[in-house]
mmCIF file of C-alpha atoms in Angstrom:
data_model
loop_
_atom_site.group_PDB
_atom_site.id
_atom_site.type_symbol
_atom_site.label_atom_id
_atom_site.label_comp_id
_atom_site.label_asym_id
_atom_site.label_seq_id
_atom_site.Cartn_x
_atom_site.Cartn_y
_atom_site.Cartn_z
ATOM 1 C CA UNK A 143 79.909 -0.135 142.545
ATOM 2 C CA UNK A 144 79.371 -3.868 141.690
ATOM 3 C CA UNK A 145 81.699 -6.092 139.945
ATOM 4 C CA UNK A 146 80.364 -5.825 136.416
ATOM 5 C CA UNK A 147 80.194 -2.272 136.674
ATOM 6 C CA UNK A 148 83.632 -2.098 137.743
ATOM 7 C CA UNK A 149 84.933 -4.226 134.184
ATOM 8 C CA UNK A 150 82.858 -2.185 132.422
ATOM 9 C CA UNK A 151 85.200 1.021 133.753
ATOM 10 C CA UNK A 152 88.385 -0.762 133.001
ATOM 11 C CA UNK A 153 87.370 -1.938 129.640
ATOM 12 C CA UNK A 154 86.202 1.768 128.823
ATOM 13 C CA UNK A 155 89.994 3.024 130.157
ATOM 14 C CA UNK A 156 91.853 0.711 128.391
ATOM 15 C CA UNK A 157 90.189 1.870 125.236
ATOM 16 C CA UNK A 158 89.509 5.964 126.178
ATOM 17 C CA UNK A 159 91.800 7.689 123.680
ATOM 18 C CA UNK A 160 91.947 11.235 125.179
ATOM 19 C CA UNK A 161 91.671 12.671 129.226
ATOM 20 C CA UNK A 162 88.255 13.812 128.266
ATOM 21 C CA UNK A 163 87.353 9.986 127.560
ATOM 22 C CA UNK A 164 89.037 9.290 130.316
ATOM 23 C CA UNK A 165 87.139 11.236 133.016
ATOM 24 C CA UNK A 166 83.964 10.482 131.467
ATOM 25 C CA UNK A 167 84.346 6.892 131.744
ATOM 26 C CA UNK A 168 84.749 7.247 135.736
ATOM 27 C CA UNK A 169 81.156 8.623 135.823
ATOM 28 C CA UNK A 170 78.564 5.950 136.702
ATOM 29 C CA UNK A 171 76.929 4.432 133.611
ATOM 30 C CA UNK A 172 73.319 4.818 133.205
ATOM 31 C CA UNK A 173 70.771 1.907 134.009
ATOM 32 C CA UNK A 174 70.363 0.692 130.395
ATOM 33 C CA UNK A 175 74.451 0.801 130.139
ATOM 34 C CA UNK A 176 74.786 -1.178 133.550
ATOM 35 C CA UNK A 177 72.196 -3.695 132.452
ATOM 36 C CA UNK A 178 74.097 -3.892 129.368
ATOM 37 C CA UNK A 179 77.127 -4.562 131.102
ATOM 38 C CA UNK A 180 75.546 -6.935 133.427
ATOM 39 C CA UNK A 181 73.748 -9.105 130.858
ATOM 40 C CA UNK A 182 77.180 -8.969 128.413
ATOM 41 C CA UNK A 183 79.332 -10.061 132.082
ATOM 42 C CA UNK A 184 77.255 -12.682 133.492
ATOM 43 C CA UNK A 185 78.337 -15.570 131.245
ATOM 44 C CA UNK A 186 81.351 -15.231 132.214
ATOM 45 C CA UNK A 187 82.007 -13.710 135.278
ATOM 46 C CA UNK A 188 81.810 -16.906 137.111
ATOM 47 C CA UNK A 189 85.051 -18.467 135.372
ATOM 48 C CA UNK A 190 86.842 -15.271 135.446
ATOM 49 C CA UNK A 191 86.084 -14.462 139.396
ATOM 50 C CA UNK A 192 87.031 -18.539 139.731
ATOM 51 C CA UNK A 193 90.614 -17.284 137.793
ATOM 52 C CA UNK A 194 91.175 -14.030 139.807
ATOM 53 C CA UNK A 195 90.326 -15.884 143.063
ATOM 54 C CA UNK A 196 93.077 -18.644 141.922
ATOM 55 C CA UNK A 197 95.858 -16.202 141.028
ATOM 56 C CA UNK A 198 95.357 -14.117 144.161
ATOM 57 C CA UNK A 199 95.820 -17.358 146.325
ATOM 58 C CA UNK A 200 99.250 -18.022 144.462
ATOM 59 C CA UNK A 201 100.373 -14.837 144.624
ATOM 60 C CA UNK A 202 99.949 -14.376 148.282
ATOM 61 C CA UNK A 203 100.768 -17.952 148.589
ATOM 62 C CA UNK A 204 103.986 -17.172 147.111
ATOM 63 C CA UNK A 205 104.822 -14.025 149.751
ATOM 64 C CA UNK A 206 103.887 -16.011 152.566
ATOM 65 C CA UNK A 207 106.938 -16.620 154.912
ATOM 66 C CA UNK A 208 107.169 -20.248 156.006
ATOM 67 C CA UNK A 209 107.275 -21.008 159.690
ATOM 68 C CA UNK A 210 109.836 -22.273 161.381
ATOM 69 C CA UNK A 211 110.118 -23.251 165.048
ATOM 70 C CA UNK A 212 112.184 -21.211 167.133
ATOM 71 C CA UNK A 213 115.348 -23.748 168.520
ATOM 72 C CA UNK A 214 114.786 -25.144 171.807
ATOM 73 C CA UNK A 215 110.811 -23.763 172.177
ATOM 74 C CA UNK A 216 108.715 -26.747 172.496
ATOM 75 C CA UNK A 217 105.321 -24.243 172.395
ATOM 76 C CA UNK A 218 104.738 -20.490 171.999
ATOM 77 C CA UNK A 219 101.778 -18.775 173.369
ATOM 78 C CA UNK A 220 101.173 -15.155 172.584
ATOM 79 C CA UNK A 221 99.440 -12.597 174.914
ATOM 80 C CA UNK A 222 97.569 -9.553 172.537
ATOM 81 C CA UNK A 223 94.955 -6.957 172.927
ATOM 82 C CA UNK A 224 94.494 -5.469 170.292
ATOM 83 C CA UNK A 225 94.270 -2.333 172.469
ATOM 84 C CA UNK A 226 96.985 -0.024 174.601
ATOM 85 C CA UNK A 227 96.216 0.381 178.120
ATOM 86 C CA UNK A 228 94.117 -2.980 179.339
ATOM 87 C CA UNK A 229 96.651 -4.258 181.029
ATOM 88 C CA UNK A 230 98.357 -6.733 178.941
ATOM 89 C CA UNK A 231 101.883 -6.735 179.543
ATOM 90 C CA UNK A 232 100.776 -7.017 182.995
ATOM 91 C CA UNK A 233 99.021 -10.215 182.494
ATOM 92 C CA UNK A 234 101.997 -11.545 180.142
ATOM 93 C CA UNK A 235 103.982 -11.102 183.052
ATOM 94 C CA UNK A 236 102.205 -12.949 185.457
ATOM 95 C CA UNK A 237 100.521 -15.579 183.428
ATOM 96 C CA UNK A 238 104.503 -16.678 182.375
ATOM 97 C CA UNK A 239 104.957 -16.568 186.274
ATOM 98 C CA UNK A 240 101.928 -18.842 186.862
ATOM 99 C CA UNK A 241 103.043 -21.106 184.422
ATOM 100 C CA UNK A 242 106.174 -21.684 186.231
ATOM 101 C CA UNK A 243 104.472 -22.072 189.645
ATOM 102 C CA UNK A 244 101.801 -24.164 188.749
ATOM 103 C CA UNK A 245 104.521 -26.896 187.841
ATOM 104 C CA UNK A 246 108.000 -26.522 188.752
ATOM 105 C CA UNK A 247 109.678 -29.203 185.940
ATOM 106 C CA UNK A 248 108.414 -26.554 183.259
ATOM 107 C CA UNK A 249 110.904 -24.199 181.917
ATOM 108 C CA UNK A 250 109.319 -20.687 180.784
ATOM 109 C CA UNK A 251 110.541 -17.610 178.862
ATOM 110 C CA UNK A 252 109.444 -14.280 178.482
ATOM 111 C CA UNK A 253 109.614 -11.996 174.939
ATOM 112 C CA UNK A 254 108.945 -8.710 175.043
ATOM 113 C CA UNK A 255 108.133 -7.716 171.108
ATOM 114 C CA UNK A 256 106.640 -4.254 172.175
ATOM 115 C CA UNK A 257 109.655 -2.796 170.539
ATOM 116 C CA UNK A 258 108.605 0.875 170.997
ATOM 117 C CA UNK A 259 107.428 0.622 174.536
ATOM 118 C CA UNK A 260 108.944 -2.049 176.292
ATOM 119 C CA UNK A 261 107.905 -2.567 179.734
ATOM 120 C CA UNK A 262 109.183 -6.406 180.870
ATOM 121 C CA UNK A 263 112.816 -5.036 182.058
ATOM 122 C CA UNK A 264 110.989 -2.757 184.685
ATOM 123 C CA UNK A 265 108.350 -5.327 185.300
ATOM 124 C CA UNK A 266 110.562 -8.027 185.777
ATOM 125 C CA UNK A 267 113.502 -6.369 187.947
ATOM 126 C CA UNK A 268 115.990 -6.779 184.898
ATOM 127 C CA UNK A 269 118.718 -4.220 183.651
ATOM 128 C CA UNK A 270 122.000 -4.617 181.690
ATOM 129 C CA UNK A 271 122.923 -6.026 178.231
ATOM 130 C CA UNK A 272 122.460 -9.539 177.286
ATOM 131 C CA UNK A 273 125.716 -11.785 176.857
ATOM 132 C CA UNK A 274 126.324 -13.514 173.348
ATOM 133 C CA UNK A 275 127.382 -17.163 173.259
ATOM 134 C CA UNK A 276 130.518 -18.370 171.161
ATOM 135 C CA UNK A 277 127.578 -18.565 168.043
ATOM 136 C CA UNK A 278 126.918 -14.902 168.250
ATOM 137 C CA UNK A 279 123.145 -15.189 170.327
ATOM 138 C CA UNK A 280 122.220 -13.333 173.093
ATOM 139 C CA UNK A 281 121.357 -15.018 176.146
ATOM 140 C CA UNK A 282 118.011 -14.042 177.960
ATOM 141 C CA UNK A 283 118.252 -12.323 180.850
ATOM 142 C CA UNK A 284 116.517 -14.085 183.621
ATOM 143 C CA UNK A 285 114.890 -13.455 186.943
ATOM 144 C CA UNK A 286 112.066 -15.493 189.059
ATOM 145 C CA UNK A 287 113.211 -18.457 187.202
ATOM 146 C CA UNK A 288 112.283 -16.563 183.736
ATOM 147 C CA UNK A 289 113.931 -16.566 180.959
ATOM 148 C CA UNK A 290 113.656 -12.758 179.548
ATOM 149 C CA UNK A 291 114.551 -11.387 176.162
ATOM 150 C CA UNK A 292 113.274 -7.379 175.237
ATOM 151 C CA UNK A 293 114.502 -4.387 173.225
ATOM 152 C CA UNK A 294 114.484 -2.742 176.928
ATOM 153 C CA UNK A 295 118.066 -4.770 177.313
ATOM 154 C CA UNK A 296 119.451 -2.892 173.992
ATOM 155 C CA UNK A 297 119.071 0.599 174.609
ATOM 156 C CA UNK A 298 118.917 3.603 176.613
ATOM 157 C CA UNK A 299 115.981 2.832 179.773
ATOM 158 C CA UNK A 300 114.548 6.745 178.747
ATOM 159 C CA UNK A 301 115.871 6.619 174.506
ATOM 160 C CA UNK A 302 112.861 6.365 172.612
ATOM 161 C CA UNK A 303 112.970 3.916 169.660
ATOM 162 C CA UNK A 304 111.719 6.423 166.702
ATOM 163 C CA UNK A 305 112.016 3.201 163.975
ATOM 164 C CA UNK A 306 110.238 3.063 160.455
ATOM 165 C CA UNK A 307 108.565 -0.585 159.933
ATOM 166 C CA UNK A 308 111.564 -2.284 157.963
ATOM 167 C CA UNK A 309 113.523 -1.621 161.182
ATOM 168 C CA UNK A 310 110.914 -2.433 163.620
ATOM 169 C CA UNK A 311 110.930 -5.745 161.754
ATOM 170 C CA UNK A 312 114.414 -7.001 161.377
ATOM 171 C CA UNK A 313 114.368 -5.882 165.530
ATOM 172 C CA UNK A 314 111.873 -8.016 166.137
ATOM 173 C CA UNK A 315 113.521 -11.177 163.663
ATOM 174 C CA UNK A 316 116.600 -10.838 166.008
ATOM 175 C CA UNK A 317 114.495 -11.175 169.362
ATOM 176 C CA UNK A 318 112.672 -14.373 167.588
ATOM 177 C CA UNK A 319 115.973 -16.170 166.225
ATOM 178 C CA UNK A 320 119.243 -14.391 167.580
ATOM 179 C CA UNK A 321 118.605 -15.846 171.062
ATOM 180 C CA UNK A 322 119.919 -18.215 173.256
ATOM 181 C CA UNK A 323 116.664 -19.770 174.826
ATOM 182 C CA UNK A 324 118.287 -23.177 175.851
ATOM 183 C CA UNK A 325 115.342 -25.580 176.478
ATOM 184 C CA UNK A 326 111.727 -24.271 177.106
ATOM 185 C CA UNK A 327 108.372 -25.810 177.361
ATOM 186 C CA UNK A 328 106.647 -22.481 177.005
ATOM 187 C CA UNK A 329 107.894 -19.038 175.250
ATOM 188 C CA UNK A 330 105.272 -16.394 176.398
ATOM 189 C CA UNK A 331 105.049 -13.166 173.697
ATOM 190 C CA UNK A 332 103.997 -9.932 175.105
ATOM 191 C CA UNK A 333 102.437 -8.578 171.779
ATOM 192 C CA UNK A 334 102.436 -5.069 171.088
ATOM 193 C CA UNK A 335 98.822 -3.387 170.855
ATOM 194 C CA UNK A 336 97.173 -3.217 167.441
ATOM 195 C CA UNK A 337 96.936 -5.787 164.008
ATOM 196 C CA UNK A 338 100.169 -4.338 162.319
ATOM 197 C CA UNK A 339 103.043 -5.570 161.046
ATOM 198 C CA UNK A 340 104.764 -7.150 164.002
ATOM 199 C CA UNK A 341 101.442 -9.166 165.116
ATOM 200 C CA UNK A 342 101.625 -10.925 161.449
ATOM 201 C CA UNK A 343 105.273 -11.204 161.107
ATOM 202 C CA UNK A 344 105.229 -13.192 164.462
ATOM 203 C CA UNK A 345 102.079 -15.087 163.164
ATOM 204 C CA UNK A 346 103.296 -16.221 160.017
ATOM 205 C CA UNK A 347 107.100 -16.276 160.769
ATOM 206 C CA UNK A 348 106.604 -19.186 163.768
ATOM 207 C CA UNK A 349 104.298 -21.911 164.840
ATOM 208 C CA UNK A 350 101.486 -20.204 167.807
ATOM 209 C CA UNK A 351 100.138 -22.831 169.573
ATOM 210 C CA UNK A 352 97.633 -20.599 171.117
ATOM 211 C CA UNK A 353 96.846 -16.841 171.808
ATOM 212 C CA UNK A 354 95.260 -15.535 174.808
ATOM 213 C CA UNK A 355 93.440 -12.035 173.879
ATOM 214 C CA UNK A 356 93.189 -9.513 177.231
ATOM 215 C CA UNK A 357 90.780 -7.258 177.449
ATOM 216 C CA UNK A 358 88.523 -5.160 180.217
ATOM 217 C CA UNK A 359 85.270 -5.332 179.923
ATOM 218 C CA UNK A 360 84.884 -1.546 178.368
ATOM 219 C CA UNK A 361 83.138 -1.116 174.864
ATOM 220 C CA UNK A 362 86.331 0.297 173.645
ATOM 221 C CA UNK A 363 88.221 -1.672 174.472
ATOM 222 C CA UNK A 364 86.041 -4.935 173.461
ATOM 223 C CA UNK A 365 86.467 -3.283 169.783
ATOM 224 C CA UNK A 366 89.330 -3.880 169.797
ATOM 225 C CA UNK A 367 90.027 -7.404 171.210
ATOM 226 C CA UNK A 368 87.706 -8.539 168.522
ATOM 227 C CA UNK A 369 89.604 -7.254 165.777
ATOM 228 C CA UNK A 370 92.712 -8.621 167.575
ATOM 229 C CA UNK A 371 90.698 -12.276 167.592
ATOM 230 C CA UNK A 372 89.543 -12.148 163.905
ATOM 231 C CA UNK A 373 93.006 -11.228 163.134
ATOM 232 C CA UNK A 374 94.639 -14.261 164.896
ATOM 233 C CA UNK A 375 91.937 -16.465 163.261
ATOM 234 C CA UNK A 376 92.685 -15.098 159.327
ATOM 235 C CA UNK A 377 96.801 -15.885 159.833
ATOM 236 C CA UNK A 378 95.171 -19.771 161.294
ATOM 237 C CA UNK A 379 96.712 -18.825 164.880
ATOM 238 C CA UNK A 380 94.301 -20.682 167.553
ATOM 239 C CA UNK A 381 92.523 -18.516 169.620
ATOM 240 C CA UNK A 382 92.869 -19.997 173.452
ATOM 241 C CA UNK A 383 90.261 -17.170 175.146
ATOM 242 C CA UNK A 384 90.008 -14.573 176.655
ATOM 243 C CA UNK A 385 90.734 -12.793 179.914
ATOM 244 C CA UNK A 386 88.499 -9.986 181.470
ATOM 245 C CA UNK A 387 91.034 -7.618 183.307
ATOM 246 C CA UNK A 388 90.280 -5.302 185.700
ATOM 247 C CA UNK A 389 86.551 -6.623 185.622
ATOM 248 C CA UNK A 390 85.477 -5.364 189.381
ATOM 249 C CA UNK A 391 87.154 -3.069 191.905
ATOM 250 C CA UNK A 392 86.885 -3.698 195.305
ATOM 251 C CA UNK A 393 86.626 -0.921 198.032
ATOM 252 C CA UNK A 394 89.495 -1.620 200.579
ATOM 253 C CA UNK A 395 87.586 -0.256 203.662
ATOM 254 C CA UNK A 396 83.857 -1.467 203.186
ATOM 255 C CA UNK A 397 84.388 -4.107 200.672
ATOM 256 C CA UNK A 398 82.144 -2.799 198.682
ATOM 257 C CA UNK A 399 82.502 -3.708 194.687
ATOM 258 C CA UNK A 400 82.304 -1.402 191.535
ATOM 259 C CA UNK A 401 82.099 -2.667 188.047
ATOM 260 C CA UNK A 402 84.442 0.899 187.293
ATOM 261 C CA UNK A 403 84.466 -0.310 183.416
ATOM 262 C CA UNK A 404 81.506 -2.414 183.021
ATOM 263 C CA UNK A 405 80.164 -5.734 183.775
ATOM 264 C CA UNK A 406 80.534 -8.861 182.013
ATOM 265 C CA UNK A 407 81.657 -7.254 178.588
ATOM 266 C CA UNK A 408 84.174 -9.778 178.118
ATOM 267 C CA UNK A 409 81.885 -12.491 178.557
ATOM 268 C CA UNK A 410 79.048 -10.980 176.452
ATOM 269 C CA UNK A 411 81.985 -10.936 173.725
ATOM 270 C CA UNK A 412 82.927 -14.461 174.419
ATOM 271 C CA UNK A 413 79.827 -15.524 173.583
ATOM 272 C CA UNK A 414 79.598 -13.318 170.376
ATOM 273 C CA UNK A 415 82.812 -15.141 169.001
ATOM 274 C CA UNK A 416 82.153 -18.565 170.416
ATOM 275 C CA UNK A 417 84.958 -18.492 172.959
ATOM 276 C CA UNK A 418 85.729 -19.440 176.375
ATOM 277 C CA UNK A 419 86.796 -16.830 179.056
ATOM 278 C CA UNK A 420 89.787 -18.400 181.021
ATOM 279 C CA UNK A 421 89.526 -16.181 183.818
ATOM 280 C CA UNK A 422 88.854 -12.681 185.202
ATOM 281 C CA UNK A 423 91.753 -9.923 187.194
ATOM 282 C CA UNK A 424 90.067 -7.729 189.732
ATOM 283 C CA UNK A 425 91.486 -3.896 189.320
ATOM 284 C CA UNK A 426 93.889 -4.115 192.850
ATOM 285 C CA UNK A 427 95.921 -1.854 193.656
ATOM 286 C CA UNK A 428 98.394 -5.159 194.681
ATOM 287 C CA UNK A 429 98.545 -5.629 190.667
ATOM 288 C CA UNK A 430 99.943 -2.418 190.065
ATOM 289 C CA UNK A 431 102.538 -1.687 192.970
ATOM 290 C CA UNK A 432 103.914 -5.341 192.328
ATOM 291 C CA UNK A 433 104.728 -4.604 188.624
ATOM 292 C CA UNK A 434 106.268 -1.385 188.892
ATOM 293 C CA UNK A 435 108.264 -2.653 191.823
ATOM 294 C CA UNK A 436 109.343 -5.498 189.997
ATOM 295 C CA UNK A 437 108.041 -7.730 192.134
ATOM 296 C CA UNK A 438 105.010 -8.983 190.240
ATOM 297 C CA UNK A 439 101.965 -10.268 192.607
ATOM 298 C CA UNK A 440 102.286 -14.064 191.309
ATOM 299 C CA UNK A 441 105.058 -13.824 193.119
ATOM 300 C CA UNK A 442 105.674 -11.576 195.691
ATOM 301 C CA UNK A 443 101.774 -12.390 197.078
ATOM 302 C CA UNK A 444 101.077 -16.082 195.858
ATOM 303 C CA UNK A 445 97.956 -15.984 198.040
ATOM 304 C CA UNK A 446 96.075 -13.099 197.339
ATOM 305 C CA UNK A 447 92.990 -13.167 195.582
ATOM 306 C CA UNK A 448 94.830 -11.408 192.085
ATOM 307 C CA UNK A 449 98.065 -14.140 192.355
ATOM 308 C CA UNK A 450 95.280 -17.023 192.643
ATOM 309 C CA UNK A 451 93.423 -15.376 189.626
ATOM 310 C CA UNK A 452 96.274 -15.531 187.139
ATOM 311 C CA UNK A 453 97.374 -19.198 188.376
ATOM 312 C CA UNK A 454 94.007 -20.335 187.868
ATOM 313 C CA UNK A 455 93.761 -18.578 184.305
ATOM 314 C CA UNK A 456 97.526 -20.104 183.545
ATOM 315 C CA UNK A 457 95.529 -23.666 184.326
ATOM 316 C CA UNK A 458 92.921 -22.801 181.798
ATOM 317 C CA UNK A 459 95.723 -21.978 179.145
ATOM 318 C CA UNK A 460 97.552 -25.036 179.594
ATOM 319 C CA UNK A 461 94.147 -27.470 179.374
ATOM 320 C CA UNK A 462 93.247 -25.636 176.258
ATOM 321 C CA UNK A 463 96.915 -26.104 174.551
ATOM 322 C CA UNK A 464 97.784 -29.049 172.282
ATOM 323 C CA UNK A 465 100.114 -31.326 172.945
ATOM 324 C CA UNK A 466 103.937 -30.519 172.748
ATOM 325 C CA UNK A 467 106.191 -31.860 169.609
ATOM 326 C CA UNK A 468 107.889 -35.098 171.082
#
């Protein structure tokens, strides 16, 4: 139903004196009514879209949360997927490793802000309840030279966080401004899967510098990471590129390789959206024993093939980053 035809159904509503009017008025008008309509609308539906458009922009104007940097964070970069299952947390973990190792004066946190299924306190070797300072902050927990801060630290390791959104929200406000970072050059987010409410309270709550979107190279899972991107690029969050995980699998014994979820989806997509691709994670079995041992391969195997993959791809994120607040 086109615009004019929708003002003609209001106008008839506002003036339908009885439910039978009412009803009636919902029914499609016929052509010689819509041309009607049309003809009596075009005037001045140009000036009145021009008004509507203005008023929306205020009102959401008006709702929109201004950003403030988080204290002691010189830059924030955000790992997402738009998907479960692809392996981002993984990546988060190791990418903040690699951004350690690749230059040892840099100071690096962690946030995990998948507040229903954490998976950084496991992934990192970290258990126990953060400290507060004199000012009433936690302190991160920290490991690997990390500084990590995750619902995992505030409950039960097996309770299951069954939270409606207002108190999935102020959760994830305390992890963003009731914590003790100190000083860090980069504050890696683990964002949980999806475009919902904690992906835009993040995004409009604090300056992004960049977000890095994860994805393999499956057609379901390419869905996704491209509503992820668009998403990051409506709340003005810069979209860094993206990674192609688990993109080949190579056979231990005969070194053969099998592209077990497609070939080069990532990179078709890349294209699509006019993006780079920073780098690409064979599926190893390395990756996966590392992070549930919590021991992740960046640094418990610096020279395999997967470590060298994410320390590269942490090189690509740092070239494509602007340049820190003096």
């Amino acid at each position: 139903m086109g615009a004019a035809t929708w003002r003609w159904v209001l106008r008839a509503a506002r003036f339908s004196g009885c439910g039978g009017g009412a009803l009636a008025v919902l029914r499609r008008p016929s052509s010689s009514g819509a041309r009607a309509s049309s003809s009596f609308g075009s005037a001045s539906s140009g000036s009145r879209d021009e008004v509507l458009q203005d008023k929306r922009t205020r009102i959401l104007s008006r709702g929109l949360p201004k950003q403030k940097p988080i204290e002691g964070v010189k830059q924030v970069l955000v790992v997402a997927s738009g998907k479960g299952g692809v392996g981002k947390s993984t990546a988060a973990v190791n990418i903040a490793l690699a951004l350690a190792a690749n230059d040892s004066a840099k100071e690096v946190g962690l946030l995990d802000a998948d507040i229903y299924g954490p998976s950084i306190p496991k992934m990192m070797n970290l258990k126990g309840n953060p400290e507060l300072t004199p000012k009433n902050l936690m302190r991160p927990l920290k490991n690997y030279g990390i500084a990590c801060m995750s619902m995992g630290f505030l409950i039960e390791e097996a309770a299951p966080v069954v939270w409606r959104g207002l108190m999935v929200m102020s959760a994830v406000e305390k992890l963003l401004r009731q914590v003790d970072w100190g000083q860090l050059d980069y504050l890696v987010i683990d964002m949980p899967p999806g475009t919902g409410d904690v992906q835009l309270s993040i995004s409009q709550n604090i300056p992004i510098a960049g977000a890095v979107i994860i994805s393999t190279p499956q057609d379901v899972a390419l869905l996704d990471a491209r509503k992820g991107t668009e998403m990051f690029r409506k709340v003005h969050v810069p979209v860094l590129g993206l990674v192609q995980n688990m993109s080949v699998f190579r056979c231990p014994k005969c070194e053969h390789e099998t592209h077990i979820f497609g070939a080069d989806g990532v990179r078709d997509l890349a294209k699509t959206l006019g993006l780079d691709v920073l780098g690409d994670i064979p599926l190893h079995v390395n990756i996966r024993e590392t992070c549930d041992s919590g021991q992740p391969v960046v640094i418990s195997q610096p020279q395999s093939d997967a470590a060298k993959a994410y320390l590269k791809i942490a090189v690509e994120i740092v070239r494509r980053l602007p340049a820190p607040p003096a």
